[in-house]
Tab-separated table of C-alpha atoms in Angstrom:
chain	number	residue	atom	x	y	z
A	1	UNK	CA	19.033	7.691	16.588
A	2	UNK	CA	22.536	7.154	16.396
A	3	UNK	CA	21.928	5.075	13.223
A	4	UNK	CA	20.626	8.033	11.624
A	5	UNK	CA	23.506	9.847	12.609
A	6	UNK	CA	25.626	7.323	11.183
A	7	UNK	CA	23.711	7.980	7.633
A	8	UNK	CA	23.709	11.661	7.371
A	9	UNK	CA	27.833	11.563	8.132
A	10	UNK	CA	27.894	8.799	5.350
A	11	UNK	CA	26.336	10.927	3.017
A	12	UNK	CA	28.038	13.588	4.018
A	13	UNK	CA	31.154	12.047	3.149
A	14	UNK	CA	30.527	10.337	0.647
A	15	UNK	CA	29.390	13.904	-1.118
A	16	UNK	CA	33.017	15.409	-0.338
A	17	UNK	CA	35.133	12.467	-1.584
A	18	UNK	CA	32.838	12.365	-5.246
A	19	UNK	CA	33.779	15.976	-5.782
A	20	UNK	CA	37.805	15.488	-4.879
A	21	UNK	CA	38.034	12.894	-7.124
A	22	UNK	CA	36.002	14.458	-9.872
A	23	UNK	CA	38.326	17.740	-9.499
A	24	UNK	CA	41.276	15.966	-9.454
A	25	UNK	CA	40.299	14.649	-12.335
A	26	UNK	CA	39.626	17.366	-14.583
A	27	UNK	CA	42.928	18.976	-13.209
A	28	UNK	CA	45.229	16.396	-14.394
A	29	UNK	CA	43.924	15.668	-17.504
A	30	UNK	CA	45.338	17.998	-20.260
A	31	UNK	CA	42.584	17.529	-23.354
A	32	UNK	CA	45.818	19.145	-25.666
A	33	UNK	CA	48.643	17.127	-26.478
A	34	UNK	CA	52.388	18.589	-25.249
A	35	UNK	CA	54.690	19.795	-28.461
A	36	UNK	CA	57.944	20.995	-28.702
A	37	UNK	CA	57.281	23.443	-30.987
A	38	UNK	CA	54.225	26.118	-29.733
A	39	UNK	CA	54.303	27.149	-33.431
A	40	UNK	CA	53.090	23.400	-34.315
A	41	UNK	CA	50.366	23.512	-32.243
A	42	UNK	CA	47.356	21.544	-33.163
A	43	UNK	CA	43.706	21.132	-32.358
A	44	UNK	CA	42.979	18.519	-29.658
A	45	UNK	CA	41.612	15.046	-31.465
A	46	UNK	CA	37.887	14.949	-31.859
A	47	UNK	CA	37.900	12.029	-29.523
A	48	UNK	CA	39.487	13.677	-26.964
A	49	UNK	CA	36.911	16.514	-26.787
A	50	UNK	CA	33.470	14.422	-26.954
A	51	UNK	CA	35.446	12.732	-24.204
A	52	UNK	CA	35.960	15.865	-21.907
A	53	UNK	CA	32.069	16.908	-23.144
A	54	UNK	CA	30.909	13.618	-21.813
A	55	UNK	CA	32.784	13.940	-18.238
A	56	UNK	CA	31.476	17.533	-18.107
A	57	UNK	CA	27.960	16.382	-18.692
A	58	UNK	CA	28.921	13.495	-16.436
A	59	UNK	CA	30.104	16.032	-13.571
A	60	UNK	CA	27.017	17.833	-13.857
A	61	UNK	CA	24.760	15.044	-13.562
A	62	UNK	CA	26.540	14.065	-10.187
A	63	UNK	CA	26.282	17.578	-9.058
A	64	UNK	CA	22.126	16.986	-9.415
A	65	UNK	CA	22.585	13.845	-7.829
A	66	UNK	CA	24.879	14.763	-4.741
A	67	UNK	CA	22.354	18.041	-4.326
A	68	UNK	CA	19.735	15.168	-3.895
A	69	UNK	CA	21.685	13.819	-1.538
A	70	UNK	CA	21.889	17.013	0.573
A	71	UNK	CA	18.441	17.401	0.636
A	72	UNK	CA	17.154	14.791	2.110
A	73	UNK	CA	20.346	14.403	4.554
A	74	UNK	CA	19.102	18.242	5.366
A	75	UNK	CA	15.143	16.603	6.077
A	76	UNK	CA	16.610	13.840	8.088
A	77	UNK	CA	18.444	16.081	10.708
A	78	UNK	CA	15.599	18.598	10.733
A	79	UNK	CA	13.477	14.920	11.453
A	80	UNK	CA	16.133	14.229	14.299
A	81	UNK	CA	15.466	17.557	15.530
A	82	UNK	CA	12.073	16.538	15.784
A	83	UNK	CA	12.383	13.793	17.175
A	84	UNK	CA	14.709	14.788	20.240
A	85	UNK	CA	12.149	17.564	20.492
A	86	UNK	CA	9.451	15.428	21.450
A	87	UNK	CA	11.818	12.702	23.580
A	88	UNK	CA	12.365	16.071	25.980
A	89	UNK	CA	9.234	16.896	25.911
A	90	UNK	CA	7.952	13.405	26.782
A	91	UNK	CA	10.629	13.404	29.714
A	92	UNK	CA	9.157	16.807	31.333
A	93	UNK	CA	5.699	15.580	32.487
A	94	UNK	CA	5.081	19.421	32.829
A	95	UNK	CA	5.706	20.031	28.734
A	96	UNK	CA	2.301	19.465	27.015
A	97	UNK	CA	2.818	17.550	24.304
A	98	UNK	CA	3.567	18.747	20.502
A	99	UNK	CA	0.965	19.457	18.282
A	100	UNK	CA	0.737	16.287	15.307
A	101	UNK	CA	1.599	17.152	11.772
A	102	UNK	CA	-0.972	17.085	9.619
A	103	UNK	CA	-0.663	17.644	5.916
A	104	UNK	CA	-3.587	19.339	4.200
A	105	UNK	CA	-3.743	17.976	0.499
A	106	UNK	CA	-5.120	19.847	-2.042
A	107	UNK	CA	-6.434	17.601	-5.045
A	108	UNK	CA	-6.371	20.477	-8.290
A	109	UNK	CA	-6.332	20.030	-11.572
A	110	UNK	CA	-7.905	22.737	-14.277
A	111	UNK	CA	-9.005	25.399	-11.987
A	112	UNK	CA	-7.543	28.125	-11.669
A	113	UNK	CA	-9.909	29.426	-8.925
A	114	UNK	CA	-7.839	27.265	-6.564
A	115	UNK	CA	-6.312	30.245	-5.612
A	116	UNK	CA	-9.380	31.008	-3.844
A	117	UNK	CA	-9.024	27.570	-1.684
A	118	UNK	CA	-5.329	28.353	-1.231
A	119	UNK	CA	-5.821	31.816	0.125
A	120	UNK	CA	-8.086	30.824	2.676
A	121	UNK	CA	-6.236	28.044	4.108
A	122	UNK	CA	-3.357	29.847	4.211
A	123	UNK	CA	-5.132	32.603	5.711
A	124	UNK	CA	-6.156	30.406	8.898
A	125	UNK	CA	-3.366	28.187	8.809
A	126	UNK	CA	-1.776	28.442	12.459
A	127	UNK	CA	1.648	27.087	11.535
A	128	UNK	CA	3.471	25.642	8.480
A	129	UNK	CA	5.262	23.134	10.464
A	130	UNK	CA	2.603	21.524	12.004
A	131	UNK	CA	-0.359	21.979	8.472
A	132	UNK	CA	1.653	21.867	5.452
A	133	UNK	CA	0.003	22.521	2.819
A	134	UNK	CA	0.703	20.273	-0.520
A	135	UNK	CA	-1.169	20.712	-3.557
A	136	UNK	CA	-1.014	17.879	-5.921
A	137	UNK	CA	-2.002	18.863	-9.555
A	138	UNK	CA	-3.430	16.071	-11.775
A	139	UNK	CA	-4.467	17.575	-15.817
A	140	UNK	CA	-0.742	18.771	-16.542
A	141	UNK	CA	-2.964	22.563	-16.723
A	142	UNK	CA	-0.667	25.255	-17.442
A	143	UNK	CA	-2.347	28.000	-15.982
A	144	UNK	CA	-3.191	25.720	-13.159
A	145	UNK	CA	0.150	25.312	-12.704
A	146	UNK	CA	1.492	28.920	-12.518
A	147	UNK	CA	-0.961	29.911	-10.048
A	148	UNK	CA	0.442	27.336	-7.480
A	149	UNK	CA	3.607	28.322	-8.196
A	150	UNK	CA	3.021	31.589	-7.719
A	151	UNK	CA	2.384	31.164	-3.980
A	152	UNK	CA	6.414	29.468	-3.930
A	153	UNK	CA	7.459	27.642	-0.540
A	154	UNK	CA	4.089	28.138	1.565
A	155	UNK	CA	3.287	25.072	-0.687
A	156	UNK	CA	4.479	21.743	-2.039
A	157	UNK	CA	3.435	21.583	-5.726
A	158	UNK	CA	3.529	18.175	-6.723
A	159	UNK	CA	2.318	17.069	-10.376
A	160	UNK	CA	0.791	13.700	-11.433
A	161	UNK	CA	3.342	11.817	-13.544
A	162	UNK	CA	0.406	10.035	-15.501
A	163	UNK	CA	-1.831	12.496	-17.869
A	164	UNK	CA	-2.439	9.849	-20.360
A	165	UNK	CA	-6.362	8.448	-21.081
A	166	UNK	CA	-7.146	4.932	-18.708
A	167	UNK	CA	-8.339	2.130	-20.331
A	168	UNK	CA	-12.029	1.642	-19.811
A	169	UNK	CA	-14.426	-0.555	-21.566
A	170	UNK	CA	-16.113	0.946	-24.303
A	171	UNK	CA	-19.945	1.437	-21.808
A	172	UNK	CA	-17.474	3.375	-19.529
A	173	UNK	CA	-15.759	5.889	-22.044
A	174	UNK	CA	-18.408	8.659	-21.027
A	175	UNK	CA	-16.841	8.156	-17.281
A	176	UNK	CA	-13.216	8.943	-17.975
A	177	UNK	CA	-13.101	11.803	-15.833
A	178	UNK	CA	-13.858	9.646	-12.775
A	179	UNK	CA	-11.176	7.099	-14.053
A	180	UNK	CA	-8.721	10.150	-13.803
A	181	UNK	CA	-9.578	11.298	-10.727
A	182	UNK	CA	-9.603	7.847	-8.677
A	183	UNK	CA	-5.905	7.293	-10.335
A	184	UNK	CA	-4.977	10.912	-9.220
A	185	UNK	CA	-5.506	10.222	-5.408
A	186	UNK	CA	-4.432	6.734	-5.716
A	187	UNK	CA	-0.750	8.579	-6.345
A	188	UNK	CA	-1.507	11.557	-4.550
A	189	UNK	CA	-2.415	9.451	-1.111
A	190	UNK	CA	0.966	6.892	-2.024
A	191	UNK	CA	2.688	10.175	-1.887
A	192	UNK	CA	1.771	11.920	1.425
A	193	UNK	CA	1.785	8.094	2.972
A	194	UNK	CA	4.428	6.341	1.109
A	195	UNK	CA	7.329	8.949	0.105
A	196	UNK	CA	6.472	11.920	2.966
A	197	UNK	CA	6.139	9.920	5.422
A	198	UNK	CA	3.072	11.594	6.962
A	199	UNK	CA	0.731	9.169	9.378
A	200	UNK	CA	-2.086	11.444	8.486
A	201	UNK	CA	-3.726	13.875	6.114
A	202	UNK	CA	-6.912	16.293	5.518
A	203	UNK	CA	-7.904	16.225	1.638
A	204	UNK	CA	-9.673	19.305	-0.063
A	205	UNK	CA	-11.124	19.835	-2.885
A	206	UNK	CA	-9.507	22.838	-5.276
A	207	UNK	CA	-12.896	24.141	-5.560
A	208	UNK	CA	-13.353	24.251	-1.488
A	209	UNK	CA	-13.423	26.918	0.762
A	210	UNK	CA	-12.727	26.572	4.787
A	211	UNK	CA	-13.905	27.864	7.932
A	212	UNK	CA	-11.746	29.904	9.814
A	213	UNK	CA	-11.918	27.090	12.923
A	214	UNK	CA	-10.927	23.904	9.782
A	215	UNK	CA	-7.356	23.513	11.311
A	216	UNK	CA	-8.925	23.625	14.953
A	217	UNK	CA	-11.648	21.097	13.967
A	218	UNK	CA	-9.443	18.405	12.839
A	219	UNK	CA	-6.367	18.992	15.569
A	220	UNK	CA	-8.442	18.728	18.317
A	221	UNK	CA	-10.113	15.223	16.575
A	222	UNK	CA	-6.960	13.791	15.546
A	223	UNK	CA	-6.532	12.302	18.740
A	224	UNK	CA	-10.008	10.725	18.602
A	225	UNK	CA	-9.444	9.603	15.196
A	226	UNK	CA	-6.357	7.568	16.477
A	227	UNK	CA	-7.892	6.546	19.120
A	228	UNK	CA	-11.352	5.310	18.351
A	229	UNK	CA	-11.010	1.611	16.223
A	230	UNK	CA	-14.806	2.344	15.549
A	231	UNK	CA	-13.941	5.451	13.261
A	232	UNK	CA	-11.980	5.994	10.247
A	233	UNK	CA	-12.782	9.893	9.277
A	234	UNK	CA	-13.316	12.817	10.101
A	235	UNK	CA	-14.777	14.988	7.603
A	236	UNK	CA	-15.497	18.831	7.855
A	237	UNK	CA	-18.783	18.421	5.817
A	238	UNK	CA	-22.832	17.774	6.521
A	239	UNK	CA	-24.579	16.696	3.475
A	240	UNK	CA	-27.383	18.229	5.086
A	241	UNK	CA	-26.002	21.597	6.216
A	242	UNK	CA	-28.329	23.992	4.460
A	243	UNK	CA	-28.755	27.599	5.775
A	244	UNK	CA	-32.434	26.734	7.895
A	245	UNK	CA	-31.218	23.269	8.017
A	246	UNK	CA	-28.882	23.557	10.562
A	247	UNK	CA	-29.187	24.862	14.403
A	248	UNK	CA	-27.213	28.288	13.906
A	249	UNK	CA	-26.464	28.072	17.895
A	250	UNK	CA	-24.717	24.706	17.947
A	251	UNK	CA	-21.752	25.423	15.841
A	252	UNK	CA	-19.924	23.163	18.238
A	253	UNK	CA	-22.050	20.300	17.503
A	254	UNK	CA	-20.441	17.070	16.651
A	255	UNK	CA	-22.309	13.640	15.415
A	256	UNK	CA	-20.735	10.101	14.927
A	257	UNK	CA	-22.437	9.465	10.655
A	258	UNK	CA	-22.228	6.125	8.699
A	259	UNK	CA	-22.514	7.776	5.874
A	260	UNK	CA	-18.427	8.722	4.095
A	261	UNK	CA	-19.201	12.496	3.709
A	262	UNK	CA	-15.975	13.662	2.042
A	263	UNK	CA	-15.344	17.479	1.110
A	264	UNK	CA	-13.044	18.367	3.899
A	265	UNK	CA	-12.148	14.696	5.473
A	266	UNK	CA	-8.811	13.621	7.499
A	267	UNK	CA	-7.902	9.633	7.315
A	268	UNK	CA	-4.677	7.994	8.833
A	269	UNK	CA	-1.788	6.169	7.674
A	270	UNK	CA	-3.255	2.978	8.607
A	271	UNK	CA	-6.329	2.999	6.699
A	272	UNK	CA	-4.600	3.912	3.474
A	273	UNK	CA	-2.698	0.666	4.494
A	274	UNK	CA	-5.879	-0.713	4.376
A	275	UNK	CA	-7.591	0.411	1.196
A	276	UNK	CA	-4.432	0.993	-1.217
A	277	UNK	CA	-4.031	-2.633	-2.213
A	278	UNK	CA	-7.759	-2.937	-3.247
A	279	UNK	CA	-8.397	1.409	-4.405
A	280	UNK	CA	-10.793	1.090	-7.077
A	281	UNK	CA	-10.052	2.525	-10.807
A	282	UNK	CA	-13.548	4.497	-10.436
A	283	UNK	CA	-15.858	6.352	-8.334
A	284	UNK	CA	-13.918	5.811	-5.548
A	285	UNK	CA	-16.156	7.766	-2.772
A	286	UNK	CA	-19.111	5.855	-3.856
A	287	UNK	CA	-16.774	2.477	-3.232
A	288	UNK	CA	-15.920	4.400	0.272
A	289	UNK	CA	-19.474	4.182	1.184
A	290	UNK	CA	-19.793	0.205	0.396
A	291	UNK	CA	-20.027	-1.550	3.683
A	292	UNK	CA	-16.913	-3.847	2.634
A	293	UNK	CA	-14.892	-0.818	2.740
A	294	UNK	CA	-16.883	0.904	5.696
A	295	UNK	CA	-17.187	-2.616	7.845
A	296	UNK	CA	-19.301	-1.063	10.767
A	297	UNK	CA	-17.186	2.122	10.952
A	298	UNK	CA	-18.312	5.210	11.831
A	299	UNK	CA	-16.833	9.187	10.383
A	300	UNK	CA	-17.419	12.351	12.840
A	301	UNK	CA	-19.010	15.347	10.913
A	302	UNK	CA	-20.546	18.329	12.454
A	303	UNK	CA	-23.657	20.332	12.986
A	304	UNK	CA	-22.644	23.271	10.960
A	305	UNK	CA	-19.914	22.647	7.591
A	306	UNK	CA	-16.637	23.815	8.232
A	307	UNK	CA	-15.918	23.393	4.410
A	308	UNK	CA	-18.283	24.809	1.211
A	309	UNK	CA	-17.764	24.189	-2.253
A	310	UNK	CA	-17.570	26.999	-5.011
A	311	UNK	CA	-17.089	24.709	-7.893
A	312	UNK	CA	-20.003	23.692	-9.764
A	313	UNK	CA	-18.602	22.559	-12.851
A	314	UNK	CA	-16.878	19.035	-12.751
A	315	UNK	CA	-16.962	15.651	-14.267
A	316	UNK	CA	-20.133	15.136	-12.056
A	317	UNK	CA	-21.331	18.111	-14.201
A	318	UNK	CA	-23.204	20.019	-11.232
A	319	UNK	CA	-25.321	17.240	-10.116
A	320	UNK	CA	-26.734	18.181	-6.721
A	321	UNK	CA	-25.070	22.127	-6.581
A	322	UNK	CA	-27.871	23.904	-7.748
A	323	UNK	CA	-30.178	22.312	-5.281
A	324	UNK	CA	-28.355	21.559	-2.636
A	325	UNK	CA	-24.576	22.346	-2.481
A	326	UNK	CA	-24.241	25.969	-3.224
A	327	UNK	CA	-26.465	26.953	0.050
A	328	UNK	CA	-24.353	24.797	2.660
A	329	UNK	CA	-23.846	26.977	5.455
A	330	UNK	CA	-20.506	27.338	5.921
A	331	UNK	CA	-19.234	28.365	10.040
A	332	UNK	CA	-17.999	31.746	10.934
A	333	UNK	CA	-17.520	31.550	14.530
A	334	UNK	CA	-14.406	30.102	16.061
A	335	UNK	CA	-14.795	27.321	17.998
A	336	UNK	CA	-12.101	26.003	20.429
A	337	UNK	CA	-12.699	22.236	19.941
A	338	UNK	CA	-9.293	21.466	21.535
A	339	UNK	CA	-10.367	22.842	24.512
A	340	UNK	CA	-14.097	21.055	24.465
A	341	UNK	CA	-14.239	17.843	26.042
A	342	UNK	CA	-15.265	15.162	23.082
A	343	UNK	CA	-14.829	12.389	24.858
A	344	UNK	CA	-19.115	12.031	24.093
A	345	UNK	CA	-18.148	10.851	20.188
A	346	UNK	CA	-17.235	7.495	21.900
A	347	UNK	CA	-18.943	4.776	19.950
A	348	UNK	CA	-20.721	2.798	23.266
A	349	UNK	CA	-21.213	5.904	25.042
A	350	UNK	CA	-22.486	8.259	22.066
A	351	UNK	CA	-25.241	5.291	20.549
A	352	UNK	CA	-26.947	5.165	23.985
A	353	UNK	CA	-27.279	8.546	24.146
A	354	UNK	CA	-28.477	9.166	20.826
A	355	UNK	CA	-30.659	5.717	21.024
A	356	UNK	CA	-32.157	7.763	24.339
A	357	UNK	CA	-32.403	11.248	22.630
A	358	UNK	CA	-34.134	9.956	19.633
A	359	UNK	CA	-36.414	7.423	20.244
A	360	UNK	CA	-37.511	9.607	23.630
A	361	UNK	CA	-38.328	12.354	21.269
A	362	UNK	CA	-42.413	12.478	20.252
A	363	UNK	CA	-43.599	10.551	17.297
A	364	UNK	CA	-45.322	12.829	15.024
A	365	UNK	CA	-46.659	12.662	11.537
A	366	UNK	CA	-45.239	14.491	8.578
A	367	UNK	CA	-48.674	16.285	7.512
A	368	UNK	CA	-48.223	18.113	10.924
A	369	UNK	CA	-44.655	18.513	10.282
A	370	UNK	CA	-45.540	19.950	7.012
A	371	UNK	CA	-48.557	22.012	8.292
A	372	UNK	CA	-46.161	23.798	10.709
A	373	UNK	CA	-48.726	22.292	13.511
A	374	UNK	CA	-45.818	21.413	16.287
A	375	UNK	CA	-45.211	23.274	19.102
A	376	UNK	CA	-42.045	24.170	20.707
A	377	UNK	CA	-38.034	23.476	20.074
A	378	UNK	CA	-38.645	20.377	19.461
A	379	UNK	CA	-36.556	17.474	19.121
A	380	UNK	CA	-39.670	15.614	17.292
A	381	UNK	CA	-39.434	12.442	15.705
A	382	UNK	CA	-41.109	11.456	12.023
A	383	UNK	CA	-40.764	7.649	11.250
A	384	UNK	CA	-40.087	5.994	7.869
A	385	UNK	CA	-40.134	2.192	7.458
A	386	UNK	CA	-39.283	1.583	3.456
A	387	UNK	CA	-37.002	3.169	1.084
A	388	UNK	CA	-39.859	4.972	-0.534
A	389	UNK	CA	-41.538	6.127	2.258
A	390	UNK	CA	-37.575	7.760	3.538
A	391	UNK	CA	-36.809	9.029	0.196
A	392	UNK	CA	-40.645	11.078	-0.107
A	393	UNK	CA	-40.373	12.845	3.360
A	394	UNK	CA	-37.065	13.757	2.967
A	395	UNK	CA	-37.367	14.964	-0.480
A	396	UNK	CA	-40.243	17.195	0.611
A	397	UNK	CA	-38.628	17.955	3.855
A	398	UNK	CA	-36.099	19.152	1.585
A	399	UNK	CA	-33.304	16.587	2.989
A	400	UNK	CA	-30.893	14.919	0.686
A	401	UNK	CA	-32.909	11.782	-0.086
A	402	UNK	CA	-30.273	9.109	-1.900
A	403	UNK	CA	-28.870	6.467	-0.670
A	404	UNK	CA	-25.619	4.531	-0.298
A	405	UNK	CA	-25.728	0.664	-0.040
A	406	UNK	CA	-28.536	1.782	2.125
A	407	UNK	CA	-26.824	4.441	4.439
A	408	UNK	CA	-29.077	8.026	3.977
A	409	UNK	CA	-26.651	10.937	4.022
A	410	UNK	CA	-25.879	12.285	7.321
A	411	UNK	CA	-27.914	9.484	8.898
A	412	UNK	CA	-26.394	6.917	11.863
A	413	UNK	CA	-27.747	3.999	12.661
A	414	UNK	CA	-30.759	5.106	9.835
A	415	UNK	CA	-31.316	8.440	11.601
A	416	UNK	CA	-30.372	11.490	9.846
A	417	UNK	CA	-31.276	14.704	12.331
A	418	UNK	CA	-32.206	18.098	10.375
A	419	UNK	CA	-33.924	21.429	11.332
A	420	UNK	CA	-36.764	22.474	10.102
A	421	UNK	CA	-38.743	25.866	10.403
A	422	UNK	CA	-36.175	26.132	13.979
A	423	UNK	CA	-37.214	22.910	15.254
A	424	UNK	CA	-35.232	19.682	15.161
A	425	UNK	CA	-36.236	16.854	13.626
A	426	UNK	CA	-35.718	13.045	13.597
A	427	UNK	CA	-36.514	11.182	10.296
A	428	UNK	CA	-35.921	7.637	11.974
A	429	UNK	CA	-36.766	3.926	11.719
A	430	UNK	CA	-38.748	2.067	13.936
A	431	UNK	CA	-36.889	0.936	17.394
A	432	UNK	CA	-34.776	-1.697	17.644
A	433	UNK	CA	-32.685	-0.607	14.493
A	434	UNK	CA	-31.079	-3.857	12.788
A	435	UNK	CA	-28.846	-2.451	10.248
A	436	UNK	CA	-29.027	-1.440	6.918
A	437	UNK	CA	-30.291	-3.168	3.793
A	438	UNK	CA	-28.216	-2.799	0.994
A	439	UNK	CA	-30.992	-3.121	-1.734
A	440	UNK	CA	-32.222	0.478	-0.462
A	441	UNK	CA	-30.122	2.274	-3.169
């Protein structure tokens, strides 16, 4: 503390005694030379005025630089603020602790629609200190551009330095757009990590739209998230969250998923750490989902989508949207997650449960699943034990049937759990589940 005292009255003087000099300066230096005679009078030297022109351009230059200065002497005692805030908080064992800050980072580019994304997380945003919201703009689009501006200091607008084409091999040209993108949250992440500061952040989409319960979702998991070595997301999104797909009265339904979702998804400081030295120059969700990046760990999505996406035109040129993505339920009642108790998302205590749930659950075969021959709730259980036979049921089940290094969307430990016709279902493996196999892709 008292060293960053000692840096913000250093700059501080340091600002004062540049300007003295620089004013003293200018006021004893007379750019006309002294004459007797007034009538005799000449016109100062060429020299002497491109000299006066250069310290004036000089003096302004400083001026942008000393401003600079300001600012971020300004953040650091707002940060020391902060920080004495929370030390007498932390001495009153009565004082419930601060809420975290946690950026929201809005990845645009050509869309002007982002306005619609904006809008609604600055509708349900409870506090500007404690969700930020920073929009970084890759594309360099104009109109893009003004319509962030527009909304002035309820957002940080930053802009991706590098607009250029990336050099790909010629078999790869047709993927540029995915080159682009991977670069753009390469910066974007060193930005919120590296330069802000920030030992967190949620990343949108421009062409998502959120729940009204997004910035209660990921406060109350934030803790988990830091807490839990066995997870490193949290993501708003289920790839399976189809109106009919979805239980409609378990909004506060949480699962532990091996699959990276994305669309809505917090990470932490620590994992960038982690991933920036190796951040691939393509594709990099697919890379998020290879079990070299993944190593064993788990993200937390829920029952019922607390993001949906409105944009169907992209570099991935509408693949899955007309079939699957434009229908996501998306939540519209508030749920108090920071007042639930979630200490069930535990990795030990959470797979015996679900181990017991599943596998206590009736086997059943999918032409009565499909024949609408089951009685009751449910949960029921429908077994698949090779890709094909996983990739038929759930493609006529009307689940999301690819595959990642062998990880089924939505699915844990090779279960993925779906409604269907109001009864829940579990497309599983056989007991005694020993991992994925990669070749399943």
């Amino acid at each position: 503390m008292f060293r960053k005292r000692s840096v913000i009255l250093f700059g501080t003087f340091l600002f004062v005694c540049w300007n003295a000099v620089l004013v003293l300066l200018l006021w004893s230096r007379d750019p006309t030379p002294q004459i007797e005679n007034p009538d005799e009078r000449q016109a100062p030297p060429p020299d002497v005025l491109l000299d006066v022109l250069k310290m004036a351009d000089a003096f302004e230059a400083e001026l942008e630089r000393q401003k600079d200065i300001l600012l971020q002497i300004k953040e650091q005692k707002q940060q020391r603020l902060v920080e004495v805030h929370r030390a007498s908080n932390r001495s009153d064992p009565l004082s419930p602790p601060p809420p975290p800050l946690i950026p929201v980072l809005v990845m645009a580019c050509n869309r002007v629609t982002v306005r619609r994304c904006l809008d609604k997380l600055l509708q349900y945003q409870p506090s500007q200190t404690h969700f930020p919201i920073i929009v970084s703009q890759d594309c360099g689009h104009e109109d893009t551009a003004a319509v962030i501006q527009s909304y002035g200091s309820r957002v940080t607008h930053l802009k991706q330095p590098e607009l250029g084409l990336v050099p790909v091999s010629p078999d790869h040209k047709k993927f540029q757009g995915y080159y682009k993108i991977s670069r753009h949250y390469h910066w974007a992440l060193d930005q919120v990590f590296r330069i802000m500061g920030h030992s967190a952040v949620v990343i949108v989409e421009d062409d998502l739209e959120v729940a009204p319960d997004f910035f209660e979702y990921f406060l109350a998991l934030h803790p988990v998230l830091t807490s839990d070595p066995s997870l490193w997301c949290v993501s708003a999104w289920n790839d399976n969250g189809r109106e009919g797909w979805v239980d409609p009265a378990q909004a506060s339904l949480l699962y532990r998923t091996d699959f990276f979702p994305g669309l809505g998804w917090m990470m932490l400081r620590r994992l960038w750490d982690e991933l920036e030295p190796k951040w691939p120059p393509s594709f990099w969700d697919d890379w998020m989902r290879q079990p070299q990046q993944r190593r064993g760990r788990a993200c937390v999505r829920p029952e019922i989508s607390r993001t949906m996406t409105f944009g169907r035109h992209g570099v991935s040129l509408g693949q899955f949207y007309d079939k699957y993505l434009k229908f996501i339920k998306l939540n519209s009642e508030f749920v108090p997650f920071t007042k639930l108790d979630l200490s069930y998302l535990q990795e030990e205590a959470y797979q015996v449960a679900f181990d017991q749930q599943v596998y206590s659950a009736p086997l059943v075969s999918y032409e009565d699943l499909k024949q609408m021959k089951l009685q009751g709730p449910g949960p029921f259980r429908l077994q698949y034990s090779s890709k094909e036979a996983f990739k038929v049921m759930a493609k006529n089940l009307g689940v999301m049937e690819d595959l990642k290094s062998g990880v089924p969307r939505a699915g844990y430990r090779g279960v993925v759990t779906f409604f269907s016709r109001g009864q829940r279902v579990y497309l599983a493996p056989p007991a005694g589940w020993k991992g994925y196999d990669t070749t399943w892709s």
